[in-house]
């Protein structure tokens, strides 16, 4: 019980990092700003958290999702967390993803959205 609680507190650093562009005047704060980024070939993303797990949904290329996964790893490293190789995956929304005991799919939006999601649980020094 304490481990998920501590991980949830530690993940506030990830929340702050990935939500900063969504704050007022941030580069992802309005749909028009996100559309301009997309027109330039730049990705947008959304973080969804549940206790000590999270999913990052990326609207962009697989390379964009891989780069964001590395960015997430760099944010987690200084606080002693790392992404679990067993639980971290890149999948296209049209393929769906199983996380938190349910399966989600963006199949209805697959033509419009070329996103990927990265379900993950951070792993601390204990190897959890």
mmCIF file of C-alpha atoms in Angstrom:
data_model
loop_
_atom_site.group_PDB
_atom_site.id
_atom_site.type_symbol
_atom_site.label_atom_id
_atom_site.label_comp_id
_atom_site.label_asym_id
_atom_site.label_seq_id
_atom_site.Cartn_x
_atom_site.Cartn_y
_atom_site.Cartn_z
ATOM 1 C CA UNK A 1 0.000 0.000 0.000
ATOM 2 C CA UNK A 2 2.806 2.428 0.815
ATOM 3 C CA UNK A 3 4.667 1.745 -2.441
ATOM 4 C CA UNK A 4 1.826 2.910 -4.765
ATOM 5 C CA UNK A 5 1.239 5.917 -2.517
ATOM 6 C CA UNK A 6 4.899 6.949 -2.638
ATOM 7 C CA UNK A 7 5.039 6.366 -6.399
ATOM 8 C CA UNK A 8 1.927 8.503 -6.831
ATOM 9 C CA UNK A 9 3.550 11.336 -4.882
ATOM 10 C CA UNK A 10 6.815 10.980 -6.809
ATOM 11 C CA UNK A 11 4.956 11.050 -10.129
ATOM 12 C CA UNK A 12 3.857 14.611 -9.428
ATOM 13 C CA UNK A 13 7.153 15.600 -11.145
ATOM 14 C CA UNK A 14 5.924 13.848 -14.312
ATOM 15 C CA UNK A 15 2.516 15.528 -13.969
ATOM 16 C CA UNK A 16 4.138 18.946 -13.780
ATOM 17 C CA UNK A 17 6.460 18.264 -16.719
ATOM 18 C CA UNK A 18 3.839 16.911 -19.126
ATOM 19 C CA UNK A 19 1.048 19.302 -18.077
ATOM 20 C CA UNK A 20 3.153 22.492 -18.305
ATOM 21 C CA UNK A 21 2.465 22.940 -22.074
ATOM 22 C CA UNK A 22 -1.301 22.622 -21.351
ATOM 23 C CA UNK A 23 -1.330 25.515 -18.879
ATOM 24 C CA UNK A 24 -2.755 28.871 -20.023
ATOM 25 C CA UNK A 25 -0.513 30.360 -22.725
ATOM 26 C CA UNK A 26 1.261 26.998 -23.090
ATOM 27 C CA UNK A 27 2.053 25.544 -26.513
ATOM 28 C CA UNK A 28 -0.758 22.954 -26.195
ATOM 29 C CA UNK A 29 -3.260 25.111 -24.303
ATOM 30 C CA UNK A 30 -5.721 25.721 -27.159
ATOM 31 C CA UNK A 31 -6.925 23.679 -30.097
ATOM 32 C CA UNK A 32 -5.568 26.281 -32.529
ATOM 33 C CA UNK A 33 -2.098 26.048 -30.966
ATOM 34 C CA UNK A 34 -2.217 22.261 -31.183
ATOM 35 C CA UNK A 35 -3.342 22.479 -34.825
ATOM 36 C CA UNK A 36 -0.439 24.824 -35.644
ATOM 37 C CA UNK A 37 1.997 22.404 -33.993
ATOM 38 C CA UNK A 38 0.495 19.547 -35.986
ATOM 39 C CA UNK A 39 0.820 21.526 -39.235
ATOM 40 C CA UNK A 40 4.536 21.889 -38.447
ATOM 41 C CA UNK A 41 4.817 18.134 -37.844
ATOM 42 C CA UNK A 42 5.120 18.540 -34.064
ATOM 43 C CA UNK A 43 3.327 16.159 -31.685
ATOM 44 C CA UNK A 44 0.851 16.782 -28.919
ATOM 45 C CA UNK A 45 0.165 14.484 -25.973
ATOM 46 C CA UNK A 46 -2.065 13.851 -23.004
ATOM 47 C CA UNK A 47 -1.145 12.202 -19.720
ATOM 48 C CA UNK A 48 -3.713 10.047 -17.903
ATOM 49 C CA UNK A 49 -2.829 8.870 -14.398
ATOM 50 C CA UNK A 50 -4.341 6.251 -12.113
ATOM 51 C CA UNK A 51 -2.544 5.745 -8.780
ATOM 52 C CA UNK A 52 1.017 4.693 -9.684
ATOM 53 C CA UNK A 53 0.229 3.916 -13.347
ATOM 54 C CA UNK A 54 -0.057 6.241 -16.293
ATOM 55 C CA UNK A 55 -0.770 6.343 -20.012
ATOM 56 C CA UNK A 56 0.612 8.966 -22.372
ATOM 57 C CA UNK A 57 -1.414 9.375 -25.558
ATOM 58 C CA UNK A 58 0.539 10.973 -28.388
ATOM 59 C CA UNK A 59 -0.855 12.542 -31.527
ATOM 60 C CA UNK A 60 2.108 12.233 -33.836
ATOM 61 C CA UNK A 61 4.447 9.639 -35.260
ATOM 62 C CA UNK A 62 5.877 6.558 -33.627
ATOM 63 C CA UNK A 63 9.194 8.429 -33.449
ATOM 64 C CA UNK A 64 7.431 11.230 -31.544
ATOM 65 C CA UNK A 65 6.070 8.671 -29.065
ATOM 66 C CA UNK A 66 9.499 7.069 -28.671
ATOM 67 C CA UNK A 67 11.087 10.474 -28.039
ATOM 68 C CA UNK A 68 8.423 11.268 -25.438
ATOM 69 C CA UNK A 69 9.023 7.898 -23.773
ATOM 70 C CA UNK A 70 12.706 8.843 -23.453
ATOM 71 C CA UNK A 71 11.722 12.260 -22.082
ATOM 72 C CA UNK A 72 9.496 10.564 -19.485
ATOM 73 C CA UNK A 73 12.393 8.273 -18.517
ATOM 74 C CA UNK A 74 14.641 11.320 -18.055
ATOM 75 C CA UNK A 75 12.049 13.016 -15.825
ATOM 76 C CA UNK A 76 11.670 9.891 -13.680
ATOM 77 C CA UNK A 77 15.395 9.067 -13.318
ATOM 78 C CA UNK A 78 16.335 11.864 -10.861
ATOM 79 C CA UNK A 79 13.597 10.738 -8.465
ATOM 80 C CA UNK A 80 14.797 7.129 -8.527
ATOM 81 C CA UNK A 81 12.104 5.722 -10.829
ATOM 82 C CA UNK A 82 12.394 4.021 -14.181
ATOM 83 C CA UNK A 83 9.920 2.719 -16.728
ATOM 84 C CA UNK A 84 9.181 -0.977 -16.440
ATOM 85 C CA UNK A 85 10.306 -2.680 -19.656
ATOM 86 C CA UNK A 86 7.704 -5.391 -19.087
ATOM 87 C CA UNK A 87 4.821 -2.930 -18.747
ATOM 88 C CA UNK A 88 5.856 -0.148 -21.131
ATOM 89 C CA UNK A 89 4.647 -0.491 -24.696
ATOM 90 C CA UNK A 90 3.933 1.641 -27.728
ATOM 91 C CA UNK A 91 0.688 0.794 -29.506
ATOM 92 C CA UNK A 92 -1.354 2.572 -32.132
ATOM 93 C CA UNK A 93 -4.767 3.682 -30.912
ATOM 94 C CA UNK A 94 -6.420 1.530 -33.580
ATOM 95 C CA UNK A 95 -4.831 -1.545 -31.942
ATOM 96 C CA UNK A 96 -6.259 -0.699 -28.537
ATOM 97 C CA UNK A 97 -4.496 -1.037 -25.235
ATOM 98 C CA UNK A 98 -5.133 -2.990 -22.083
ATOM 99 C CA UNK A 99 -4.432 -1.121 -18.889
ATOM 100 C CA UNK A 100 -5.993 -0.984 -15.435
ATOM 101 C CA UNK A 101 -7.951 -4.147 -16.198
ATOM 102 C CA UNK A 102 -9.826 -2.813 -19.208
ATOM 103 C CA UNK A 103 -9.238 -2.484 -22.922
ATOM 104 C CA UNK A 104 -9.482 0.866 -24.646
ATOM 105 C CA UNK A 105 -9.482 1.541 -28.343
ATOM 106 C CA UNK A 106 -9.453 4.621 -30.515
ATOM 107 C CA UNK A 107 -10.630 2.661 -33.538
ATOM 108 C CA UNK A 108 -13.415 5.150 -34.268
ATOM 109 C CA UNK A 109 -10.838 7.927 -34.469
ATOM 110 C CA UNK A 110 -8.053 5.886 -36.074
ATOM 111 C CA UNK A 111 -8.226 7.673 -39.415
ATOM 112 C CA UNK A 112 -8.185 11.101 -37.801
ATOM 113 C CA UNK A 113 -5.714 10.440 -35.013
ATOM 114 C CA UNK A 114 -2.368 8.774 -35.532
ATOM 115 C CA UNK A 115 -1.557 8.524 -31.860
ATOM 116 C CA UNK A 116 0.158 5.973 -29.725
ATOM 117 C CA UNK A 117 -0.230 5.277 -26.067
ATOM 118 C CA UNK A 118 2.398 4.261 -23.589
ATOM 119 C CA UNK A 119 0.877 2.396 -20.637
ATOM 120 C CA UNK A 120 3.452 2.165 -17.918
ATOM 121 C CA UNK A 121 4.186 1.707 -14.280
ATOM 122 C CA UNK A 122 7.277 3.288 -12.884
ATOM 123 C CA UNK A 123 9.699 0.970 -11.181
ATOM 124 C CA UNK A 124 11.656 2.180 -8.209
ATOM 125 C CA UNK A 125 15.080 1.084 -6.981
ATOM 126 C CA UNK A 126 13.531 -2.018 -5.391
ATOM 127 C CA UNK A 127 12.662 -3.352 -8.869
ATOM 128 C CA UNK A 128 8.906 -3.390 -8.229
#
